[in-house]
Short mmCIF file of C-alpha atoms and ligand atoms in Angstrom, two decimals:
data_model
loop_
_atom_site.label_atom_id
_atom_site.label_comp_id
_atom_site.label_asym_id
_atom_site.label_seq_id
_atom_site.Cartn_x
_atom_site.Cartn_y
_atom_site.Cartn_z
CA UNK A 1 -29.90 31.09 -38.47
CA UNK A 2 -32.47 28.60 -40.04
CA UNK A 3 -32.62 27.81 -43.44
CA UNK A 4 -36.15 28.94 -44.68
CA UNK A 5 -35.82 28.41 -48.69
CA UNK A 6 -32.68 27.49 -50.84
CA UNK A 7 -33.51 28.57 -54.84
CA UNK A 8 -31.12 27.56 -57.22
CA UNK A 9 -31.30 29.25 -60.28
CA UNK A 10 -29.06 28.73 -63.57
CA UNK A 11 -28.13 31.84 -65.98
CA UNK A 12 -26.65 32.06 -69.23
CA UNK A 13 -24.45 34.82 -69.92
CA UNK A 14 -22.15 35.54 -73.30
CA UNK A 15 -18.03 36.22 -73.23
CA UNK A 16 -17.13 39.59 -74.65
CA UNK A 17 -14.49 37.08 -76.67
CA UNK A 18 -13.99 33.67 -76.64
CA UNK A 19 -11.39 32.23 -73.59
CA UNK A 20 -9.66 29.38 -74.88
CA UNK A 21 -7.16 27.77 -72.55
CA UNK A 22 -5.35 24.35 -72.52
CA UNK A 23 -8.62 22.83 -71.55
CA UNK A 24 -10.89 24.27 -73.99
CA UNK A 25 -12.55 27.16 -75.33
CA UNK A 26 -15.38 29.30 -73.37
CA UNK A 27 -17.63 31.40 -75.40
CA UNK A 28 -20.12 31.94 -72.29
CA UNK A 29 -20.89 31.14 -68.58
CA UNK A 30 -23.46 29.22 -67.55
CA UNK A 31 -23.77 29.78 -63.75
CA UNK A 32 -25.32 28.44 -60.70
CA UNK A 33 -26.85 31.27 -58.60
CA UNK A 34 -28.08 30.39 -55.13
CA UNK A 35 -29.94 31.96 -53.19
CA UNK A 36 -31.16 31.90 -49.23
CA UNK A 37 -33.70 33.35 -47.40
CA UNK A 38 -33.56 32.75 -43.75
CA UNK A 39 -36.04 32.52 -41.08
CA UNK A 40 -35.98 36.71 -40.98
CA UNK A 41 -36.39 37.17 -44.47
CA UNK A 42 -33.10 38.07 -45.08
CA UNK A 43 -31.18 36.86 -48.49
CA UNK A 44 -27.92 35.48 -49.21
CA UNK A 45 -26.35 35.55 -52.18
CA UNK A 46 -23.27 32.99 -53.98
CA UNK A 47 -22.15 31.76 -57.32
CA UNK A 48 -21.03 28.48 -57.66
CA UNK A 49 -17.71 28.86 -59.73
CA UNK A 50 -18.01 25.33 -61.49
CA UNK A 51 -17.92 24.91 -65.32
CA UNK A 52 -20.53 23.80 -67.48
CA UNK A 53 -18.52 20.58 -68.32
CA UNK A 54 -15.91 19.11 -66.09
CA UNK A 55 -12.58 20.50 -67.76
CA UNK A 56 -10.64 22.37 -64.89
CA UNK A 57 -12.02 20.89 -61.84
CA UNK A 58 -14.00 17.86 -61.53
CA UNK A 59 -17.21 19.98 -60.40
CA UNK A 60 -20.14 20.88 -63.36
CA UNK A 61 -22.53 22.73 -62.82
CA UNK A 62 -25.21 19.79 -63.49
CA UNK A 63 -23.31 17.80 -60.99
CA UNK A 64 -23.54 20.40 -58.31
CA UNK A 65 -27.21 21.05 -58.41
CA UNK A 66 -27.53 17.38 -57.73
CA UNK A 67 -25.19 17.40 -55.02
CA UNK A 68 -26.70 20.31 -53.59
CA UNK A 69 -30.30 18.72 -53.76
CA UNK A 70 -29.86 15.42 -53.01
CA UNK A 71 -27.47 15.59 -50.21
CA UNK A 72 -26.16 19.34 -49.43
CA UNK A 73 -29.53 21.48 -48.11
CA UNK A 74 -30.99 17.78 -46.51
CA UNK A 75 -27.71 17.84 -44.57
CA UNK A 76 -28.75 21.35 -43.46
CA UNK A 77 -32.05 21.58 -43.22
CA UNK A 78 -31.57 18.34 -40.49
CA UNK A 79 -30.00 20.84 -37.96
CA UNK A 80 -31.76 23.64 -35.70
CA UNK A 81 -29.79 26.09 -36.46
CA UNK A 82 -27.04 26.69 -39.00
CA UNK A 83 -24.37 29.25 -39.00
CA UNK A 84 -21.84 29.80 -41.82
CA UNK A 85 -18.83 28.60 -39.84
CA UNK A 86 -21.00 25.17 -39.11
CA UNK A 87 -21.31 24.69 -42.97
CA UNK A 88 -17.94 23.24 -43.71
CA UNK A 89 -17.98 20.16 -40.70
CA UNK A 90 -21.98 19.70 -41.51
CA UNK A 91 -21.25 18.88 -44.75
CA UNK A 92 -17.78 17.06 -44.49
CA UNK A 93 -19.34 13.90 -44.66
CA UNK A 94 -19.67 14.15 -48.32
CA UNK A 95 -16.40 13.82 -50.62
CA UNK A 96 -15.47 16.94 -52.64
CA UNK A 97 -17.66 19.10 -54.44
CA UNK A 98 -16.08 22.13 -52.86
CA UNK A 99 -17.40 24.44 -55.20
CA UNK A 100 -20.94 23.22 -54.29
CA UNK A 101 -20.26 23.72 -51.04
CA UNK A 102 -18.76 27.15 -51.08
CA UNK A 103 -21.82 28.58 -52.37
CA UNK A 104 -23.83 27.23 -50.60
CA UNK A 105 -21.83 28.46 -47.19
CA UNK A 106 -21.32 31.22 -49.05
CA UNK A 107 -24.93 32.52 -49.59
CA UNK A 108 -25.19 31.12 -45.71
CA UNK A 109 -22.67 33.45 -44.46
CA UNK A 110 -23.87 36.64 -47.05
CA UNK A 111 -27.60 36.34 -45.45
CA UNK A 112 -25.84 35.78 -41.87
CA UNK A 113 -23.19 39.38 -42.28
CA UNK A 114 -25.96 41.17 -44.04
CA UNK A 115 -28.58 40.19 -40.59
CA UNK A 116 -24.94 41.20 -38.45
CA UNK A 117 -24.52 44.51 -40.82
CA UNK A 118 -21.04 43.68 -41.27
CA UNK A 119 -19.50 43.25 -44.55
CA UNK A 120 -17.55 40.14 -45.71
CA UNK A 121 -14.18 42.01 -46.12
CA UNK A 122 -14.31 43.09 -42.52
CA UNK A 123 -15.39 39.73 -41.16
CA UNK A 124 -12.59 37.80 -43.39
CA UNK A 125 -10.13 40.48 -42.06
CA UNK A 126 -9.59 42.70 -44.63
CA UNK A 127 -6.91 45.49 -44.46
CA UNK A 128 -6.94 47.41 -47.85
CA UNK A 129 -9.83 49.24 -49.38
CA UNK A 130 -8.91 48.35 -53.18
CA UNK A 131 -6.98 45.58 -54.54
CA UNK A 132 -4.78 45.53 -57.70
CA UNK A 133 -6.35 44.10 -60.68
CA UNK A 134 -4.74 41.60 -63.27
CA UNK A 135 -5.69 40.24 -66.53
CA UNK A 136 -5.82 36.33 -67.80
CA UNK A 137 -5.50 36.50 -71.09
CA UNK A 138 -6.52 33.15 -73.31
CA UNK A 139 -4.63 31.37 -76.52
CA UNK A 140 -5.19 33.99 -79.34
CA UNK A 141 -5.26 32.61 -82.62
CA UNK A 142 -1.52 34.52 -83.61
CA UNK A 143 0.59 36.58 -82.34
CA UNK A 144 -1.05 39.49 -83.78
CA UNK A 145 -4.11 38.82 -82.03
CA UNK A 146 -2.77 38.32 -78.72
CA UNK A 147 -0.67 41.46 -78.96
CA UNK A 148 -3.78 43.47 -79.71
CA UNK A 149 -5.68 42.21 -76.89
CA UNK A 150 -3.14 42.77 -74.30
CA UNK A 151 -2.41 46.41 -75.47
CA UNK A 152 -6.40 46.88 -75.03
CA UNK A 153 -5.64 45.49 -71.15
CA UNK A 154 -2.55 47.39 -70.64
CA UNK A 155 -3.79 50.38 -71.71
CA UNK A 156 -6.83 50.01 -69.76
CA UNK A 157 -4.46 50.22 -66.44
CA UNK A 158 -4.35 46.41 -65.66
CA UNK A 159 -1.28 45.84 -63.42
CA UNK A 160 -0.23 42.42 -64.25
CA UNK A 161 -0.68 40.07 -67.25
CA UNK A 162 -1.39 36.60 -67.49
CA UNK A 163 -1.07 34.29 -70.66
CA UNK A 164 -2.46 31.51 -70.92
CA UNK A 165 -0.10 28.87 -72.40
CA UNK A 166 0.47 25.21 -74.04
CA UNK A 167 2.33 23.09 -75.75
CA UNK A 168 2.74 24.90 -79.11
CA UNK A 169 1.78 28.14 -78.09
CA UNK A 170 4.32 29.20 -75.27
CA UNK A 171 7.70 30.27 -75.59
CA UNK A 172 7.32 32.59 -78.97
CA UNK A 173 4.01 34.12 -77.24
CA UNK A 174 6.40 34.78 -74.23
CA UNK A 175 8.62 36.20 -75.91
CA UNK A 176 6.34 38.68 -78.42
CA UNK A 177 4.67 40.47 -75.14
CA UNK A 178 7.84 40.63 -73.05
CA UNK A 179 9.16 41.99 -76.13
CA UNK A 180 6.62 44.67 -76.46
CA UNK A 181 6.19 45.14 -72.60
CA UNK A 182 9.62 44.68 -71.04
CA UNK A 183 8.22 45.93 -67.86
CA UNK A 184 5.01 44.91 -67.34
CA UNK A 185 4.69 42.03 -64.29
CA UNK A 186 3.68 38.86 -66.81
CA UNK A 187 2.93 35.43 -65.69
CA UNK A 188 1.63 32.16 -67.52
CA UNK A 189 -0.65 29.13 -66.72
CA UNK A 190 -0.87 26.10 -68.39
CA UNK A 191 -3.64 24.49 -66.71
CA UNK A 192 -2.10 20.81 -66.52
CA UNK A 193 -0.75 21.50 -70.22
CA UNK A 194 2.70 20.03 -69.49
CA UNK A 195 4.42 16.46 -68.37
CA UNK A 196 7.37 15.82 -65.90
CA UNK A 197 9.57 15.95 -68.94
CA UNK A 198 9.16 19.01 -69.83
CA UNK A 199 11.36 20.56 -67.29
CA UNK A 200 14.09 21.92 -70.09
CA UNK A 201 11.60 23.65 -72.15
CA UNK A 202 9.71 25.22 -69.66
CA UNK A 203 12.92 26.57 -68.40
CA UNK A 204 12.89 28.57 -71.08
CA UNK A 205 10.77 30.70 -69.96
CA UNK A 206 13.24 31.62 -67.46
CA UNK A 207 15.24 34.60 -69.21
CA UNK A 208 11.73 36.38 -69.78
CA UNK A 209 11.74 37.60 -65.96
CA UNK A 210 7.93 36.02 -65.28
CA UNK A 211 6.20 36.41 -61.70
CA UNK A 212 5.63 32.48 -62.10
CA UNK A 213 4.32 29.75 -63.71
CA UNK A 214 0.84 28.34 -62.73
CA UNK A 215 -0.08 25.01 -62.89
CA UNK A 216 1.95 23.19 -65.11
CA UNK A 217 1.45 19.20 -64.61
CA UNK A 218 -1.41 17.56 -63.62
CA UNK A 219 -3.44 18.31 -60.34
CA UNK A 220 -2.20 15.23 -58.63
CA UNK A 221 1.50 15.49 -59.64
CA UNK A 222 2.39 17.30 -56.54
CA UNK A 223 5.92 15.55 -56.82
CA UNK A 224 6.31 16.54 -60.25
CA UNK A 225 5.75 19.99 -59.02
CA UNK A 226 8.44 19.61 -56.82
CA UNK A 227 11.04 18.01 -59.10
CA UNK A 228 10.07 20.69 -62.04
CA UNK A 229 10.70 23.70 -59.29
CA UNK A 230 14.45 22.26 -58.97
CA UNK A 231 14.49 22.16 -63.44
CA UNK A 232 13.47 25.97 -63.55
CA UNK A 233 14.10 29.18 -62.10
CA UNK A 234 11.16 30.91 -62.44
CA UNK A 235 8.77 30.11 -59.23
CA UNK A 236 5.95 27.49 -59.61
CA UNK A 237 2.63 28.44 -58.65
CA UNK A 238 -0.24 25.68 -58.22
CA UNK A 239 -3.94 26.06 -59.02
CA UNK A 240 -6.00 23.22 -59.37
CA UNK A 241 -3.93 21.03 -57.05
CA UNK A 242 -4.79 23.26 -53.71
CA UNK A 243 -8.22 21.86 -53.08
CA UNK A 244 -8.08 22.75 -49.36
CA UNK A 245 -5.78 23.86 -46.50
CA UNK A 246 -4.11 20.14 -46.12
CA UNK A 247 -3.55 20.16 -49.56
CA UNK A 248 -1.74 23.44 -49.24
CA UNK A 249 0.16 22.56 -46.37
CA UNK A 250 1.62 19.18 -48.21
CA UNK A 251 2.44 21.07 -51.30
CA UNK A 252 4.33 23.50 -49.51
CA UNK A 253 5.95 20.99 -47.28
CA UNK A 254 7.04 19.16 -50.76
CA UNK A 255 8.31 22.38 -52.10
CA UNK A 256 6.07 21.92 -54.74
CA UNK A 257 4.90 25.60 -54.99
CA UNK A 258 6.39 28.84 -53.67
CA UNK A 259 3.34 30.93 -54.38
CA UNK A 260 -0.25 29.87 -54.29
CA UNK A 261 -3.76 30.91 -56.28
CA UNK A 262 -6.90 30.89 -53.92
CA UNK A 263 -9.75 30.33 -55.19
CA UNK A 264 -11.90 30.22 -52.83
CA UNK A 265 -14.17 28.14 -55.21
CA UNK A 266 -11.84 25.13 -55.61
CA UNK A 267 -10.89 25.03 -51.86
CA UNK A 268 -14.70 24.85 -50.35
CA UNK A 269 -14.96 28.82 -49.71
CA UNK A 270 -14.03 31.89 -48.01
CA UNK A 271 -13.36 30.62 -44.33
CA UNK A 272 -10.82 27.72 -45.91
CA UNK A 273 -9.51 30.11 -47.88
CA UNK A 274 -8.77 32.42 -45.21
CA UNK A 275 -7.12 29.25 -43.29
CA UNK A 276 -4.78 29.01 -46.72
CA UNK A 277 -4.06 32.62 -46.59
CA UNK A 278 -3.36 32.38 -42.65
CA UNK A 279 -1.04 29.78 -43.34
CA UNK A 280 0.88 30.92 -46.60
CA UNK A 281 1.36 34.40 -44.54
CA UNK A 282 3.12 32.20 -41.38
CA UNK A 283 5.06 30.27 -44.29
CA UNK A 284 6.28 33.88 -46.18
CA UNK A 285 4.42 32.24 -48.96
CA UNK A 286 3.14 35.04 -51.43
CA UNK A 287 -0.89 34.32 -52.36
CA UNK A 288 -3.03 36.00 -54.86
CA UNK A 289 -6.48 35.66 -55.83
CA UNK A 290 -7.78 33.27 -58.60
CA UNK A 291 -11.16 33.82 -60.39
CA UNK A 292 -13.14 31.41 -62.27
CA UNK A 293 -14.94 34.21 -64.90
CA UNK A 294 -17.21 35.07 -62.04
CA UNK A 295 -20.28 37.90 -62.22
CA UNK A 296 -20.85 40.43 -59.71
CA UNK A 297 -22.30 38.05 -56.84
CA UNK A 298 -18.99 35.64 -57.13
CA UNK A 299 -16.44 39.18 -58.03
CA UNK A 300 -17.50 40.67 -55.04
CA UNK A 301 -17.02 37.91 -52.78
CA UNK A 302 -13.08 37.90 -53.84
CA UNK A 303 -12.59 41.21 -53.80
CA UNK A 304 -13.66 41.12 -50.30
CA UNK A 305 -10.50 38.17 -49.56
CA UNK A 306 -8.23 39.79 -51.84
CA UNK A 307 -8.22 42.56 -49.64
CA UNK A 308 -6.37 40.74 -46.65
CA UNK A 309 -3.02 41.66 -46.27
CA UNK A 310 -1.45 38.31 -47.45
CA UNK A 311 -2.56 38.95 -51.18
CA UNK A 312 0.73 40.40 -52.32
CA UNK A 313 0.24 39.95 -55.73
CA UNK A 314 -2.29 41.26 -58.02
CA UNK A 315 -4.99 38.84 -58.89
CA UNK A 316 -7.39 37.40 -61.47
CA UNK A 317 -9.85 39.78 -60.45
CA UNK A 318 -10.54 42.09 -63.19
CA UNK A 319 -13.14 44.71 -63.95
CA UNK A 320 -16.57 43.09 -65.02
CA UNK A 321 -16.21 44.67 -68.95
CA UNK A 322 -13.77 42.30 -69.33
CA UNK A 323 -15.86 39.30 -69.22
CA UNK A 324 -19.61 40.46 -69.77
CA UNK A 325 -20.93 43.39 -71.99
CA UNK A 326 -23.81 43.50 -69.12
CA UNK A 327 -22.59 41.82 -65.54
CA UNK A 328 -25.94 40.77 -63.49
CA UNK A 329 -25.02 43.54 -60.28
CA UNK A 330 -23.82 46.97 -60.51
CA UNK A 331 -20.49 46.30 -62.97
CA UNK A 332 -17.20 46.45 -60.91
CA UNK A 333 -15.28 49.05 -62.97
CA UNK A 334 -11.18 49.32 -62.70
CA UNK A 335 -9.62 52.78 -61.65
CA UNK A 336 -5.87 53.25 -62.16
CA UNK A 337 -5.48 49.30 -62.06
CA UNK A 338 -8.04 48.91 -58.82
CA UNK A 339 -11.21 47.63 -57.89
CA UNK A 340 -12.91 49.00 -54.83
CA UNK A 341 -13.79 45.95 -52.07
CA UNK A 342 -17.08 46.32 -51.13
CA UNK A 343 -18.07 47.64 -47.84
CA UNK A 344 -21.83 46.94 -47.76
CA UNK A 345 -23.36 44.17 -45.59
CA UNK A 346 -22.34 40.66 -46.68
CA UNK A 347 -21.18 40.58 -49.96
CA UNK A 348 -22.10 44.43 -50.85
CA UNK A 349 -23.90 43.32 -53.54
CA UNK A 350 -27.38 42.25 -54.93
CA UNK A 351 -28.73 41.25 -58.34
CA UNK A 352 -29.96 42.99 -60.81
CA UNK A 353 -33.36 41.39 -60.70
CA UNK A 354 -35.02 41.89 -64.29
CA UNK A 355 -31.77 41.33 -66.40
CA UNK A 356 -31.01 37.98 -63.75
CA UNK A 357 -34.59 37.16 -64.84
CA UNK A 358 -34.34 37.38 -68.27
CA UNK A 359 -30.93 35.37 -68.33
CA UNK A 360 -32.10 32.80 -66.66
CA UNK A 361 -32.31 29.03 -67.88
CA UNK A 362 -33.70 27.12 -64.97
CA UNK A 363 -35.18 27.35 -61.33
CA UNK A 364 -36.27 25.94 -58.67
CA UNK A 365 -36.98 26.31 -54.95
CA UNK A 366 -35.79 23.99 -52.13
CA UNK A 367 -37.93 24.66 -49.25
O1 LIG B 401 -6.82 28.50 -64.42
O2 LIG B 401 -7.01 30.38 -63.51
C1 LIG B 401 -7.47 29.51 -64.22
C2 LIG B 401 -10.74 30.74 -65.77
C3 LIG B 401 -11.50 29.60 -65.70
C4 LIG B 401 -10.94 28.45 -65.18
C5 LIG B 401 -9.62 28.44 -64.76
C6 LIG B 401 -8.85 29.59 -64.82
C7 LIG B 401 -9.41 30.74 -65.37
C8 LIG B 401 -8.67 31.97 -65.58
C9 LIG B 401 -9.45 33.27 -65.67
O3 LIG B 401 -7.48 32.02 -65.76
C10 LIG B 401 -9.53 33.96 -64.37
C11 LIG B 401 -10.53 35.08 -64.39
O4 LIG B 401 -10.27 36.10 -65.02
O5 LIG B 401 -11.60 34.93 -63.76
MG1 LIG B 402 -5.07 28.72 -63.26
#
């Protein structure tokens, strides 16, 4: 296709609660929406999953508008003709900013499917029609709290648990939910929280039967990874550190991680993501899908990869009420612990223009 007009847009949208992790505290999302309208008219739709400041990844939102101006669409707009799967090696040249990227080859690839009339699940190589929903649930401020707010998710059907943890606020939190839930698949992340030495506490965590434990140590520390996975029992997971399918493939190689979160986000989008996927399936590798507090435009999109038949475990992908008290498309609503993929053109999804309009903070069109 050719690129007719790229328009980057940034919204503003409230929490239903705060989300405080080891890396801060979120009381809203400020998102990058792009959009593309090709030579036919036809739009494509992403959200670009980075943060307002650079706390989980290294990607802001600020940062990637730049990026996306100043280097991104010129590197396009330079060729003919671009097609989603060119996207990736067009813009290679330029070091990181996957999350940029991604949405821009997402919206690429959304316009491209929806001019095809295929939908993303089918083109990614989806198998299942629904996927399993699980909740990440932030620090609460005691106990109390954080017992309340994971009865509200329980009860509401969610089929897995996620804590978020720290130093400090860890082993007793543990311990209260599997306490209360003693059946319930639970997992924790810690976002970088913890050091290499902290092998003999986080160990534990071990008699509390957890799926895993995401993301201890720092990004880089893949061989901290791998020394801490020989210190505890229950299985490591890595997040930020898989920033594409090489990085995968050496952390695995390591034995850094027996299970791995794709976000398609952090790894430079959906066709990378699928190459992770591909290659954790060959490896017997369990994956699940990540979320970064994404609307409707970015929710859809995952649901559509958590549908392939290597996404064993239930992911971060939860029903839109949990984040937003109004999401910006149709809200994706959970029933009996699913979410239906969507099997519309492209993403299956489109905006709901007057509330996206009255949300949003900035605009502009790159023609
Ligand atoms: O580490 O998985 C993470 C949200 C923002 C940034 C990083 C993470 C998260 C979550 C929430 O855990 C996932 C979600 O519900 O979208
Ligand atoms: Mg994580």
């Amino acid at each position: 296709m050719k690129i007719k007009e790229v328009e980057l847009r940034t919204i503003h949208l409230p929490l239903v609660r705060p989300f405080r992790t080891s890396f801060g505290t979120q009381i809203s999302r400020e998102v990058l929406i792009v959009k593309v309208t090709n030579e036919n008219g036809t739009t494509g739709w992403a959200e670009c999953v980075a943060m307002s400041e650079p706390l989980y990844s290294p990607e802001y939102v600020a940062g990637c508008i730049d990026l996306i101006k100043r280097f991104l669409i010129p590197a396009l707009k330079a060729k003919p003709e671009i097609n989603a799967e060119d996207v990736a090696t067009v813009l290679k040249p330029f070091l990181a900013g996957q999350m940029a990227k991604a949405s821009l080859e997402t919206a690429i690839l959304d316009a491209q499917l929806k001019d095809q009339k295929v939908s993303l699940a089918s083109y990614l190589g989806a198998t299942k029609s629904k996927v399993e929903c699980g909740v990440s649930v932030g620090i609460a401020n005691n106990l109390e709290a954080l017992g309340q707010e994971v009865k509200s998710y329980v009860d509401a059907g969610y089929r897995r648990i996620k804590l978020k943890i720290e130093p400090g606020w860890d082993i007793e939190a543990v311990k209260f939910i599997r306490n209360l839930y003693p059946d319930v698949p639970l997992q924790v992340d810690a976002n970088q929280a913890y050091s290499r030495d902290d092998g003999k506490h986080l160990a534990r965590l071990d008699e509390f039967n957890l799926l895993l434990i995401e993301q201890p140590l720092d990004e880089h520390d893949i061989l901290g990874h791998a020394l801490l996975a020989k210190e505890v029992k229950t299985p490591i997971c890595l997040d930020e550190s898989i920033i594409s399918l090489k990085s995968a493939e050496d952390a695995l190689a390591l034995k850094a991680t027996t299970i791995i979160n794709i976000k398609p986000g952090r790894v430079g989008g959906y066709l990378e993501s699928v190459k992770i996927h591909d290659l954790c399936v060959k490896s017997k590798i369990p994956v699940w899908c990540g979320g970064m507090l994404e609307t409707g435009i970015g929710r859809a999109a995952n649901l559509a990869l958590a549908a392939l038949p290597g996404f064993t475990l239930p992911g971060d992908t939860s029903a839109s009420a949990r984040y937003f008290k109004q999401d910006i498309t149709t809200p994706f609503v959970m029933e009996d612990g699913y979410l239906t993929v969507p099997n519309k053109p492209g993403i299956g999804v489109e905006p709901d223009m007057d509330f996206l309009e009255s949300i949003t903070r900035s605009k502009e069109v790159i023609r």
